[in-house]
Every structure is written in C-alpha cells, then in structure tokens.
Coordinates of C-alpha atoms (C1' of nucleotides) in Angstrom, one line a residue:
Chain A
M220 CA -20.4 2.6 -24.7
K221 CA -19.5 4.1 -21.4
Y222 CA -16.7 6.6 -21.8
Y223 CA -14.3 4.5 -19.8
Y224 CA -14.5 1.7 -17.1
T225 CA -12.4 1.2 -14.1
I226 CA -10.8 -2.3 -14.0
K227 CA -12.9 -3.0 -10.8
E228 CA -16.1 -2.3 -12.9
I229 CA -15.0 -4.5 -15.8
I230 CA -14.3 -7.5 -13.5
K231 CA -17.6 -7.0 -11.8
K232 CA -19.7 -6.6 -15.0
K233 CA -17.7 -9.0 -17.1
K234 CA -20.7 -11.2 -18.1
K235 CA -22.7 -8.2 -19.3
I236 CA -19.9 -6.5 -21.4
I237 CA -18.0 -9.5 -22.7
N238 CA -17.2 -9.3 -26.5
K239 CA -18.1 -5.5 -26.3
K240 CA -15.8 -2.5 -26.8
V241 CA -14.5 -1.1 -23.5
R242 CA -12.0 1.6 -22.8
I243 CA -9.6 1.7 -19.8
K244 CA -7.0 4.1 -18.5
G245 CA -4.2 3.2 -16.2
W246 CA -0.4 2.2 -15.7
V247 CA 1.6 -0.5 -17.4
K248 CA 2.6 -2.8 -14.6
Y249 CA 4.2 -5.7 -16.6
F250 CA 5.1 -6.0 -20.3
R251 CA 6.0 -9.6 -21.3
N252 CA 7.1 -11.1 -24.5
N253 CA 6.6 -7.8 -26.3
L254 CA 2.9 -8.7 -26.5
F255 CA 1.4 -8.9 -23.0
L256 CA 0.6 -5.7 -21.2
E257 CA -0.7 -5.8 -17.7
I258 CA -2.6 -2.6 -16.8
N259 CA -3.5 -1.4 -13.3
D260 CA -5.6 1.6 -12.6
G261 CA -5.7 1.6 -8.7
S262 CA -9.4 0.7 -8.6
T263 CA -8.5 -2.8 -7.5
I264 CA -5.6 -5.0 -6.6
K265 CA -6.1 -6.9 -9.9
N266 CA -4.6 -6.1 -13.3
L267 CA -6.2 -6.5 -16.7
Q268 CA -4.1 -8.0 -19.5
V269 CA -4.0 -6.4 -22.8
V270 CA -2.7 -8.6 -25.8
L271 CA -1.1 -6.8 -28.7
K272 CA -1.7 -8.3 -32.1
K273 CA 1.6 -6.8 -33.4
K274 CA 4.4 -4.6 -32.1
N275 CA 3.2 -1.3 -31.0
K276 CA 4.3 1.7 -33.0
E277 CA 5.3 3.7 -29.9
K278 CA 7.7 2.3 -27.4
I279 CA 6.0 0.8 -24.4
N280 CA 7.7 0.8 -21.0
I281 CA 6.7 -0.4 -17.6
G282 CA 5.4 2.5 -15.7
I283 CA 3.9 4.7 -18.5
T284 CA 0.3 5.8 -18.3
I285 CA -1.9 4.5 -21.3
E286 CA -5.4 4.4 -22.7
V287 CA -6.7 1.2 -24.4
L288 CA -9.8 0.9 -26.4
G289 CA -10.5 -2.7 -27.4
K290 CA -12.7 -5.8 -27.3
L291 CA -13.1 -7.6 -24.0
I292 CA -12.8 -11.3 -24.5
F293 CA -12.4 -14.5 -22.4
K294 CA -9.1 -16.3 -22.3
S295 CA -8.9 -19.8 -23.5
N296 CA -9.8 -21.0 -20.0
N297 CA -13.3 -19.2 -20.5
K298 CA -12.9 -17.6 -17.0
D299 CA -10.3 -14.9 -17.1
I300 CA -10.8 -11.8 -19.2
E301 CA -8.4 -9.8 -21.5
I302 CA -8.5 -7.1 -23.9
I303 CA -7.6 -7.2 -27.7
P304 CA -6.8 -3.5 -28.5
L305 CA -8.2 -1.6 -31.4
Y306 CA -6.5 1.6 -30.3
I307 CA -3.7 2.6 -27.8
K308 CA -2.8 6.0 -26.7
I309 CA 0.3 6.7 -24.5
F310 CA -0.2 9.6 -22.2
G311 CA 2.6 9.9 -19.6
K312 CA 6.0 8.5 -20.7
I313 CA 8.7 7.9 -18.3
D314 CA 12.3 9.2 -17.9
I315 CA 14.1 6.0 -17.9
N316 CA 17.1 7.0 -15.8
F317 CA 14.8 8.5 -13.2
F318 CA 12.6 5.4 -13.4
N319 CA 15.5 3.1 -12.7
N320 CA 16.4 5.1 -9.5
S321 CA 12.7 4.8 -8.2
I322 CA 10.8 2.1 -6.4
L323 CA 8.6 1.8 -9.5
Q324 CA 11.1 -0.6 -11.3
N325 CA 9.8 -4.0 -11.5
K326 CA 11.6 -5.5 -8.6
Y327 CA 11.2 -6.5 -5.0
H328 CA 11.7 -3.4 -2.6
S329 CA 12.0 -3.6 1.1
L330 CA 9.3 -1.6 3.0
S331 CA 11.8 0.8 4.4
K332 CA 13.0 1.5 0.8
L333 CA 9.4 2.3 -0.3
R334 CA 9.1 4.6 2.6
K335 CA 12.0 6.7 1.3
Q336 CA 10.0 7.4 -1.8
S337 CA 6.6 7.8 -0.1
Y338 CA 5.3 9.8 -3.0
L339 CA 5.5 6.9 -5.3
R340 CA 4.4 4.1 -3.0
F341 CA 0.8 4.5 -4.1
R342 CA 1.8 2.7 -7.3
T343 CA 2.9 -0.5 -5.5
K344 CA 0.6 -3.4 -5.0
I345 CA 1.1 -3.6 -1.2
F346 CA 0.8 0.1 -0.4
S347 CA -2.3 0.8 -2.6
S348 CA -3.9 -2.3 -0.9
I349 CA -3.2 -0.8 2.5
I350 CA -4.6 2.7 1.3
R351 CA -7.8 1.0 0.0
V352 CA -8.3 -0.7 3.4
R353 CA -7.5 2.6 5.2
H354 CA -10.2 4.4 3.0
N355 CA -12.8 1.8 3.6
L356 CA -12.1 1.8 7.5
S357 CA -12.6 5.7 7.5
I358 CA -15.9 5.3 5.8
L359 CA -17.0 2.5 8.1
I360 CA -16.2 4.6 11.1
H361 CA -18.6 7.2 9.9
N362 CA -21.2 4.5 9.1
F363 CA -20.9 3.0 12.5
F364 CA -21.5 6.2 14.4
C365 CA -24.0 7.5 12.0
N366 CA -26.2 4.5 12.3
K367 CA -26.3 5.1 16.1
N368 CA -27.2 8.8 15.7
F369 CA -23.9 10.2 16.7
F370 CA -22.7 13.5 15.2
Y371 CA -19.4 14.1 13.7
I372 CA -17.6 17.1 15.2
N373 CA -14.4 18.8 13.9
T374 CA -12.4 19.8 16.9
P375 CA -9.5 22.5 16.5
I376 CA -6.0 21.4 15.4
I377 CA -4.5 24.6 17.0
N378 CA -5.2 25.4 20.6
N379 CA -3.7 26.9 23.7
Y380 CA -3.8 24.6 26.6
D381 CA -1.8 21.7 27.8
T382 CA -3.5 18.3 28.4
E383 CA -0.9 16.9 30.6
G384 CA -0.3 13.2 30.3
A385 CA -0.8 13.2 26.6
G386 CA 2.7 13.8 25.6
N387 CA 4.7 16.8 24.4
M388 CA 3.3 19.4 22.1
F389 CA 4.6 21.3 18.9
N390 CA 4.6 25.0 19.1
V391 CA 2.6 27.1 16.6
T392 CA 4.1 30.4 16.2
T393 CA 4.9 33.1 13.6
L394 CA 7.7 34.7 15.8
N395 CA 11.3 33.8 15.2
I396 CA 13.1 31.9 17.8
K397 CA 14.5 34.9 19.6
E398 CA 11.4 36.8 19.7
K399 CA 9.4 33.8 20.9
Y400 CA 10.9 33.8 24.4
K401 CA 10.4 37.4 24.8
N402 CA 6.7 37.8 24.6
Y403 CA 3.8 35.5 23.3
K404 CA 1.4 38.4 23.4
K405 CA 3.2 39.7 20.1
D406 CA 2.6 36.3 18.6
F407 CA -0.2 35.5 15.9
F408 CA -2.8 34.4 18.4
G409 CA -1.7 36.7 21.2
C410 CA -0.7 33.7 23.4
K411 CA 1.4 30.5 23.3
A412 CA -0.2 28.2 20.8
N413 CA 0.4 24.5 20.0
L414 CA -0.8 21.7 17.8
T415 CA -3.5 19.6 19.6
V416 CA -2.7 16.3 21.3
S417 CA -6.4 15.4 21.6
G418 CA -9.8 16.8 20.7
Q419 CA -11.4 15.4 23.8
L420 CA -12.1 18.5 25.9
E421 CA -13.7 20.2 22.9
A422 CA -15.6 16.9 22.1
E423 CA -17.0 16.9 25.7
S424 CA -18.4 20.4 25.3
A425 CA -19.9 19.4 21.9
M426 CA -21.5 16.5 23.5
L427 CA -23.3 18.8 25.9
G428 CA -25.5 20.2 23.1
L429 CA -25.6 17.1 20.8
C430 CA -25.5 14.1 23.4
R431 CA -23.7 11.6 21.3
I432 CA -20.8 12.7 19.3
Y433 CA -17.4 11.5 17.8
T434 CA -14.4 13.3 16.3
F435 CA -12.0 11.8 13.7
G436 CA -9.0 13.9 12.9
P437 CA -5.3 14.3 13.1
V438 CA -3.4 14.9 16.5
F439 CA 0.2 15.7 17.1
R440 CA 2.6 14.5 19.7
A441 CA 6.3 15.9 19.9
D442 CA 7.5 12.8 21.7
N443 CA 10.9 11.5 20.6
S444 CA 9.3 8.0 20.2
N445 CA 11.3 5.7 17.7
T446 CA 9.1 2.6 17.5
N447 CA 7.1 0.7 15.1
K448 CA 3.8 1.9 16.6
H449 CA 4.3 5.6 17.0
L450 CA 3.9 8.6 14.8
S451 CA 4.4 12.4 15.4
E452 CA 1.2 13.1 13.4
F453 CA -1.6 10.4 13.6
W454 CA -5.4 10.1 13.2
M455 CA -7.6 9.5 16.2
V456 CA -11.3 8.8 16.6
E457 CA -12.8 10.2 19.9
S458 CA -16.3 9.6 21.1
E459 CA -18.1 11.2 24.0
V460 CA -21.6 10.1 25.1
M461 CA -24.0 11.5 27.6
F462 CA -25.7 9.1 30.1
F463 CA -23.2 6.4 29.5
K464 CA -21.4 4.8 32.5
L465 CA -18.2 2.7 32.1
N466 CA -19.8 -0.6 31.1
K467 CA -21.8 1.0 28.3
I468 CA -18.8 2.8 26.8
I469 CA -16.8 -0.4 26.9
K470 CA -19.6 -2.2 25.0
L471 CA -19.7 0.4 22.5
S472 CA -16.0 0.3 22.0
E473 CA -16.1 -3.6 21.6
K474 CA -18.9 -3.2 19.2
L475 CA -17.0 -0.6 17.1
I476 CA -13.9 -2.9 16.7
K477 CA -16.0 -5.9 15.7
F478 CA -18.1 -3.9 13.3
L479 CA -15.0 -2.5 11.5
I480 CA -13.3 -5.8 11.3
K481 CA -16.5 -7.7 10.2
K482 CA -17.3 -5.2 7.4
I483 CA -13.8 -4.7 6.1
L484 CA -13.5 -8.5 5.7
I485 CA -16.3 -8.2 3.2
N486 CA -15.3 -4.8 1.6
C487 CA -11.7 -5.5 1.2
I488 CA -11.4 -9.2 1.1
E489 CA -9.1 -9.2 -2.0
E490 CA -6.7 -6.8 -0.4
L491 CA -6.8 -8.8 2.9
N492 CA -6.2 -12.1 1.1
F493 CA -3.1 -10.5 -0.5
L494 CA -1.9 -9.1 2.9
N495 CA -2.8 -12.4 4.5
N496 CA -0.3 -14.1 2.2
Y497 CA 2.3 -11.4 2.9
N498 CA 1.8 -12.3 6.7
N499 CA 2.4 -16.2 6.5
N500 CA -1.4 -16.7 6.1
K501 CA -2.1 -15.8 9.8
L502 CA -3.8 -12.4 9.3
I503 CA -7.4 -13.6 8.2
N504 CA -7.5 -16.1 11.1
L505 CA -6.4 -13.5 13.5
L506 CA -9.1 -11.1 12.4
N507 CA -11.9 -13.8 12.5
N508 CA -10.8 -14.6 16.0
I509 CA -11.4 -11.0 17.0
I510 CA -15.0 -10.9 15.7
N511 CA -15.9 -14.4 16.9
N512 CA -15.1 -14.1 20.5
K513 CA -16.2 -11.9 23.3
F514 CA -13.4 -9.8 24.6
I515 CA -11.8 -10.7 27.8
K516 CA -12.7 -8.2 30.5
I517 CA -10.5 -8.0 33.5
S518 CA -9.7 -5.4 36.3
Y519 CA -6.3 -3.9 36.6
N520 CA -6.0 -5.5 40.1
K521 CA -6.6 -8.9 38.7
V522 CA -4.0 -8.3 35.8
I523 CA -1.4 -7.4 38.5
K524 CA -2.2 -10.6 40.4
L525 CA -2.0 -12.8 37.3
L526 CA 1.2 -11.3 36.3
N527 CA 2.8 -12.0 39.7
N528 CA 1.4 -15.4 39.8
Y529 CA 3.1 -16.0 36.4
K530 CA 6.4 -14.8 37.8
K531 CA 7.0 -13.4 41.4
N532 CA 7.4 -9.6 41.9
I533 CA 7.4 -9.0 38.2
I534 CA 5.3 -6.0 38.5
K535 CA 4.1 -3.6 41.3
W536 CA 0.6 -2.3 41.9
G537 CA 0.6 1.2 40.4
D538 CA 3.0 0.3 37.5
D539 CA 1.6 0.8 34.0
I540 CA 1.2 -2.4 31.9
G541 CA 4.0 -2.0 29.5
S542 CA 4.6 -3.9 26.3
I543 CA 6.7 -6.7 27.9
Y544 CA 3.6 -7.3 30.2
E545 CA 1.2 -7.1 27.3
E546 CA 3.2 -9.8 25.7
I547 CA 3.2 -12.1 28.6
L548 CA -0.7 -11.7 29.0
F549 CA -1.2 -12.5 25.3
K550 CA 1.4 -15.3 24.7
K551 CA 1.8 -16.9 28.2
I552 CA -1.4 -16.3 30.3
F553 CA -4.2 -16.2 27.9
N554 CA -2.6 -17.4 24.8
N555 CA -5.7 -17.2 22.6
N556 CA -5.3 -13.9 20.6
I557 CA -8.6 -12.5 22.1
P558 CA -8.5 -8.8 22.9
L559 CA -8.3 -7.8 26.5
I560 CA -10.3 -5.1 28.2
I561 CA -8.5 -4.0 31.3
Y562 CA -10.5 -1.6 33.7
N563 CA -10.1 0.3 36.8
Y564 CA -6.6 1.6 36.4
P565 CA -4.9 3.4 39.3
K566 CA -5.5 7.2 39.2
I567 CA -1.7 7.9 39.4
I568 CA -1.2 6.5 35.8
K569 CA -4.3 8.1 34.3
P570 CA -5.2 11.7 33.2
F571 CA -7.0 14.3 35.4
Y572 CA -10.5 14.1 33.6
M573 CA -11.2 10.4 34.5
K574 CA -13.8 9.8 37.3
I575 CA -12.2 8.4 40.4
N576 CA -13.8 5.4 42.2
K577 CA -15.1 5.6 45.7
N578 CA -11.8 4.1 47.0
N579 CA -10.1 7.3 45.9
I580 CA -7.3 5.1 44.3
T581 CA -8.5 3.7 41.0
T582 CA -10.5 5.3 38.1
K583 CA -13.5 4.3 36.0
S584 CA -11.3 3.7 33.2
F585 CA -10.5 1.1 30.6
D586 CA -8.0 0.3 27.8
I587 CA -8.6 -2.3 25.0
L588 CA -5.5 -4.1 24.1
L589 CA -5.1 -6.1 20.8
P590 CA -2.6 -9.0 20.3
Y591 CA 0.7 -7.9 18.7
I592 CA 0.1 -4.2 18.8
G593 CA -1.2 -3.6 22.3
E594 CA -3.4 -0.6 23.3
I595 CA -5.8 0.5 20.6
I596 CA -8.4 2.2 22.7
G597 CA -8.4 4.1 25.9
G598 CA -11.4 5.6 27.6
S599 CA -13.3 6.3 30.9
E600 CA -16.3 7.8 32.7
R601 CA -15.5 11.4 32.9
E602 CA -15.5 13.4 36.1
N603 CA -18.6 15.6 36.2
S604 CA -18.2 17.4 39.6
Y605 CA -16.8 20.8 39.3
K606 CA -15.3 20.6 42.7
K607 CA -13.6 17.1 42.3
L608 CA -12.2 18.2 39.0
F609 CA -10.9 21.4 40.3
L610 CA -9.2 19.8 43.3
R611 CA -7.7 17.1 41.0
L612 CA -6.2 19.8 38.8
K613 CA -4.8 21.6 41.8
E614 CA -3.4 18.2 43.2
L615 CA -1.7 17.6 39.8
K616 CA -0.4 21.3 39.9
M617 CA -1.8 21.8 36.4
N618 CA -2.4 25.3 34.9
I619 CA -6.2 25.8 34.7
K620 CA -6.2 29.1 33.2
N621 CA -6.9 28.1 29.6
I622 CA -9.2 25.2 30.3
S623 CA -11.6 27.1 32.7
W624 CA -14.2 26.8 30.0
Y625 CA -13.8 23.0 30.4
L626 CA -14.3 23.2 34.1
N627 CA -17.3 25.6 33.8
I628 CA -19.4 23.2 31.7
R629 CA -19.6 21.0 35.0
K630 CA -21.6 24.0 36.3
L631 CA -24.1 24.2 33.4
G632 CA -26.2 21.1 33.5
T633 CA -23.7 18.3 32.9
I634 CA -24.4 14.7 34.1
Y635 CA -22.5 11.5 33.9
H636 CA -20.8 10.7 30.6
S637 CA -18.1 8.7 29.1
G638 CA -15.8 8.6 26.1
F639 CA -13.0 6.9 24.5
G640 CA -10.1 7.5 21.9
L641 CA -9.1 5.0 19.1
G642 CA -5.8 5.2 17.5
F643 CA -6.9 4.9 13.9
D644 CA -3.4 4.2 12.3
R645 CA -2.8 1.5 14.8
L646 CA -6.2 -0.1 13.8
V647 CA -5.1 0.0 10.2
Q648 CA -1.9 -1.5 11.2
F649 CA -3.6 -4.3 13.1
I650 CA -6.0 -5.0 10.2
T651 CA -3.4 -5.0 7.5
G652 CA -0.9 -6.9 9.7
M653 CA 1.9 -4.4 8.8
K654 CA 4.9 -4.5 11.3
N655 CA 5.4 -0.8 11.0
I656 CA 2.8 1.9 11.5
R657 CA 4.9 4.2 9.1
D658 CA 3.7 1.7 6.3
V659 CA -0.1 2.4 6.8
I660 CA -0.3 6.3 6.5
P661 CA 0.5 7.9 3.2
F662 CA 3.1 10.4 4.4
P663 CA 4.4 9.4 7.8
R664 CA 5.8 12.0 10.2
Y665 CA 8.2 10.8 12.8
P666 CA 11.4 12.1 14.6
K667 CA 14.1 13.3 12.1
N668 CA 11.7 12.6 9.1
I669 CA 9.2 14.8 7.3
Chain B
rU61 C1' 16.2 9.3 24.6
rC62 C1' 18.7 4.4 25.9
rC63 C1' 20.7 -0.6 24.3
rU64 C1' 22.1 -4.1 20.3
rC65 C1' 23.0 -4.6 15.0
rA66 C1' 23.6 -2.7 10.1
rA67 C1' 24.8 0.7 5.6
rU68 C1' 29.0 -2.0 -0.9
rA69 C1' 25.8 -1.1 -8.6
rG70 C1' 18.8 1.1 -9.6
rC71 C1' 17.1 -3.4 -6.2
rU72 C1' 18.6 -7.9 -3.1
rC73 C1' 23.2 -9.3 -1.6
rA74 C1' 28.6 -11.7 -1.6
rG75 C1' 33.5 -9.7 -0.7
rU76 C1' 38.5 -14.5 3.7
rU77 C1' 43.6 -12.5 9.4
rG78 C1' 43.8 -4.9 6.0
rG79 C1' 47.2 -6.5 0.1
rU80 C1' 46.7 -6.3 -7.9
rU81 C1' 41.7 -3.5 -11.8
rA82 C1' 35.4 -4.6 -5.8
rG83 C1' 31.8 -9.5 -7.8
rA84 C1' 26.8 -12.2 -8.6
rG85 C1' 21.5 -12.4 -9.6
rC86 C1' 17.5 -9.3 -10.9
rA87 C1' 16.1 -4.6 -13.1
rU88 C1' 17.8 -1.1 -17.2
rC89 C1' 19.7 -0.6 -22.5
rU90 C1' 20.4 -3.0 -27.7
rG91 C1' 19.0 -7.3 -30.6
rA92 C1' 15.7 -11.9 -31.3
rC93 C1' 10.9 -14.1 -30.2
rU94 C1' 2.5 -14.6 -31.8
rG95 C1' 0.1 -17.2 -25.7
rU96 C1' 3.4 -14.7 -21.7
rU97 C1' 2.0 -14.3 -16.5
rA98 C1' 8.9 -13.7 -11.5
rA99 C1' 9.0 -15.1 -19.7
rU100 C1' 13.4 -16.8 -22.2
rC101 C1' 18.1 -16.3 -25.1
rA102 C1' 22.7 -13.2 -26.7
rG103 C1' 25.4 -8.8 -25.8
rA104 C1' 26.3 -3.8 -23.4
rA105 C1' 26.3 -0.4 -19.7
rG106 C1' 26.3 0.5 -14.5
rG107 C1' 30.2 1.5 -8.1
rU108 C1' 34.5 8.2 -4.6
rC109 C1' 32.0 0.9 -0.7
rG110 C1' 26.5 6.3 3.9
rU111 C1' 29.4 11.1 5.5
rU112 C1' 33.7 13.3 8.0
rG113 C1' 38.2 12.5 10.3
rG114 C1' 42.0 9.1 12.1
rU115 C1' 45.6 4.7 12.3
rU116 C1' 48.8 2.3 8.2
rC117 C1' 53.7 1.5 3.1
rA118 C1' 48.4 0.2 2.0
rA119 C1' 41.4 0.7 4.3
rA120 C1' 35.0 -1.7 1.6
rU121 C1' 37.8 -4.2 5.7
rC122 C1' 40.6 -1.4 11.9
rC123 C1' 39.2 3.1 15.3
rA124 C1' 36.0 7.6 16.4
rA125 C1' 32.0 11.0 15.5
rC126 C1' 27.8 11.9 12.8
rU127 C1' 23.5 10.5 9.5
rU128 C1' 20.1 6.9 8.2
rG129 C1' 17.7 2.1 8.8
rA130 C1' 16.2 -2.7 11.5
rG131 C1' 15.1 -4.9 16.4
rG132 C1' 14.2 -4.1 21.6
rA133 C1' 13.2 -0.6 26.0
rG134 C1' 10.8 4.0 27.7
rC135 C1' 6.7 7.5 26.5
rC136 C1' 1.9 6.7 24.5
rA137 C1' -2.7 5.9 20.8

RNA sequence: UCCUCAAUAGCUCAGUUGGUUAGAGCAUCUGACUGUUAAUCAGAAGGUCGUUGGUUCAAAUCCAACUUGAGGAGCCA
C-alpha cells in the first residue's frame, strides 16, 4: 500500500484501488450527523467522505487536521466513493474561540472578509481554486516560452534608475529618514535605490546575447491607486525578441493568451466550473469566446474615429483610451467580447523606448484589451538607433546617467527587436472571473494595506 | 488622490420622525440521532452599535474628523 494518497489521486485511480486500504491526510470540512466527515487536502476542489461506524473516541470539530486509514468503497449509487475508517488519528486540534472568530467557520463569508484574514484564505474552496489556477498558469507560461526556445531571465528587483511613465517607485534604503535627504552616497548601495517598476531594460540587454527571452517576476508601483485592478506589488511577464517587428510580436502575444486559456480549460476544468457557477455561468463561455475568435486588430486612429462616430467629440486625438472608452468599445461598438488589439498609439502617451513611426507622431506600439478588465498586454517595437533614443530622452528631459548602459547596447550590434509585458495577476483575474485583483494573489499589497 | 455609499453578535443582516433592558437566521457550546451532503430537533451562551470628539434631559439613530470597506474616476499592468 502506498503510504498515503492525495484525494486527487484517489479520485483518478478509484477503479484500481476500490475495496483496498487507503490512507489520506487533510482537514475536516464538514461533519454531519455525528457520522459523516468530509475531508479536503487541497489537492483538488473535491472532498472525500469518511463514514464513521460508531462515535469517534476523540472529539471531532470542523477545521481539525486528520489522518484516516480505511477501506475505499463505492456508495450505494455505485459511482461516488467514500472511506470506511479502520483507524483515525487527529493531528491538529483547533482553539474553538479562535476558530469562531476566523473565516474557517462553516459559513458564507464575503470576499473582503476573507481578504482580512488572507493567511487563512487558502483553506476556502474559492481561494484554493484560484490559487490552483494561478499555479497552473505560471507553469503554462514557462511551457509556452520554453517550447518556442525562449530563455527565462531573472531581472533585478532593486535598481537605480527611473523608467518614467511606469509609475512612482518605492525607495530602498538603510538610512533613516533624516539621513536620507543628506547624502545617498552613505546609503547601502552608495546611491539612490528603488524597487523596480519593470524588468524591461535588463531584459533587452539579456536578449542581445540569447535572442529570445522572457522574464516572470514581481514589480512594484508606489501609485496611490485604489481600484479593483491595481496592486502595489504584482507579477509581470515580459518578453523581448530579436528580429521581430510589430506584427510578429502582436501575433506572439495573441498566441500566448490563447495557449494559456486553452490549456487552463483542460488542466483546471473543475475549478473553472466552480468559478463559472460563482459568475452566473458566464465565465466558461467568455473564455471559449477568446480562444475561438481572431482578436480584432485596429489602429489607434481608427479607434478615435469609431468613438467619435459613436458620440461626437467624446475623445480627442492624443488622449489615452481610458476605461470609459474601453467599455464603449466592448459593449456598444463591437459588442462581441472579442479582445481588441490597438496599435500605433501617439508617442505623447507612450514611453521613451518605443520606436516612432516615420510620421514622427505615432509609435510602433500595441495594447491588447480584454473585455471587463481592459489592458492586459502592452508592447512595441523598440527604438534601436542610439541617436534617436538619445534625442528622445533629451526631449523628455529624462536623466540618462543611470541608463547609459541601456543606450550603449545600441552601439554594439543591436538590430530591430520587439517586446511586450503581460500583467499576470490581471490575467488570473480575467480567467477566474474575480471582480477584485486582490482576490487572485495570496498576499495582496495595496495602499494602506500590508 | 477625487466623487458617491456603507460600518450593529463569529458571519449575513433588521433596528420606525432621537425615547424602557439593541433583535433574527446561521455558526458555536450542551444534549438527542446509523445514510447525512446548507442535516434536523431541544436548550444555552454571545454586543462599549468602527474610533474620537460634539449637539441633546436622552444618541446605534443627528453633526464633524479619522480609520476601514464597496462602486465609479484618474494613474497604469
């Protein structure tokens, strides 16, 4: 006999091990009629029922950790399985007063209540399902890139430059507040340091030796954003590819999103069915809609025209396409829940490193917008001329001292290349149908909350 | 950061124009129950009404500030 099975394994192998002895370890989720125990061990959304023959010697409460050795049998319907125990061991008892004040009590709790006890959320059906989906998506991202011969690069979390246009930064210092304003030379790194807002610049330099690379790590933004789709600490996938022009990087992005959704619908179908139910049965249809349709590709100019045709003077050329316009595009103009690829944004609303078109007004850039949550991917062809990049930085009055290395790579055998960044937590949010991004990351960080 | 709304028992919520001792359901605890799956039945316990200040003979209720949450905007991924 195997030492112990996960519940997932037992359900999968039930025909082979029926009427045999099995051992499981997990938590008591329900205890009914003094006889029926439901055990969950986190391996799957499903519980396994244990039926006591007589009252157990030791007291059983919901929430305790338990080991059961018993015989696996079919229920009277000859389909579902349950365990008749031979031996029960209780490991982790509970403090009932503490339990009653926790979200573990067998009751409906709002998502914001679960968030207040984020260290216990993993024991709930909904949050453990989200985390299993998140885990699978992480693995799939590596699979996708690995199959295409991309290399995974770890870019630094602490750095010393300011990528303007990517939000405010958190300082990293060992000086106290009074000392800090005196002299950064005395600080730990001998200069002003901050948590990174993006790994892109380092990713580009890695690409110059490895050709096709991606990063997957945390980034930090000190923006005072209080919304359901922003976090102060979030995870981003960034990819940089040599010899790719705009069209090719757009195609790669579309393929990535479709690959992830297609595979997650297989790997996590039980979790997604549960989440589908949680979302008025609209989630699975929405996900299928994404993988079965070609994304709509449309230029920024055309989007402005469409919006102004919808309602006169609703938006000016040069404005960013904010969330109210996204909603009009998805619900009023296209009304089909197919992702939108918007390309050739004006240079005034895009960062310095994006390649500018011959008209000197628009950039070789693109965003992919998903219904309900908006921008999920932003990318572009990168400027590879040293001179143009230098002039652009001067034009934006940016400090180039700490990114001179980034400029210099343009002098050392670079050629056209492109890249994109994908907001991982927003992707998990979209795929799980959660309304708030704080509910798809284990320990969310946002203003006034740590 | 701005706008709107909210905070009452462990949870989800009632609580009338300010007026006796602030209620219910579920969860918990005690007891009963060999086929339950949101189990059921009987009983018990559980609250400084988010915090601080103010108005009033009297505040869960009215006012102010703060804290936290929800929705929307901006910033963005």
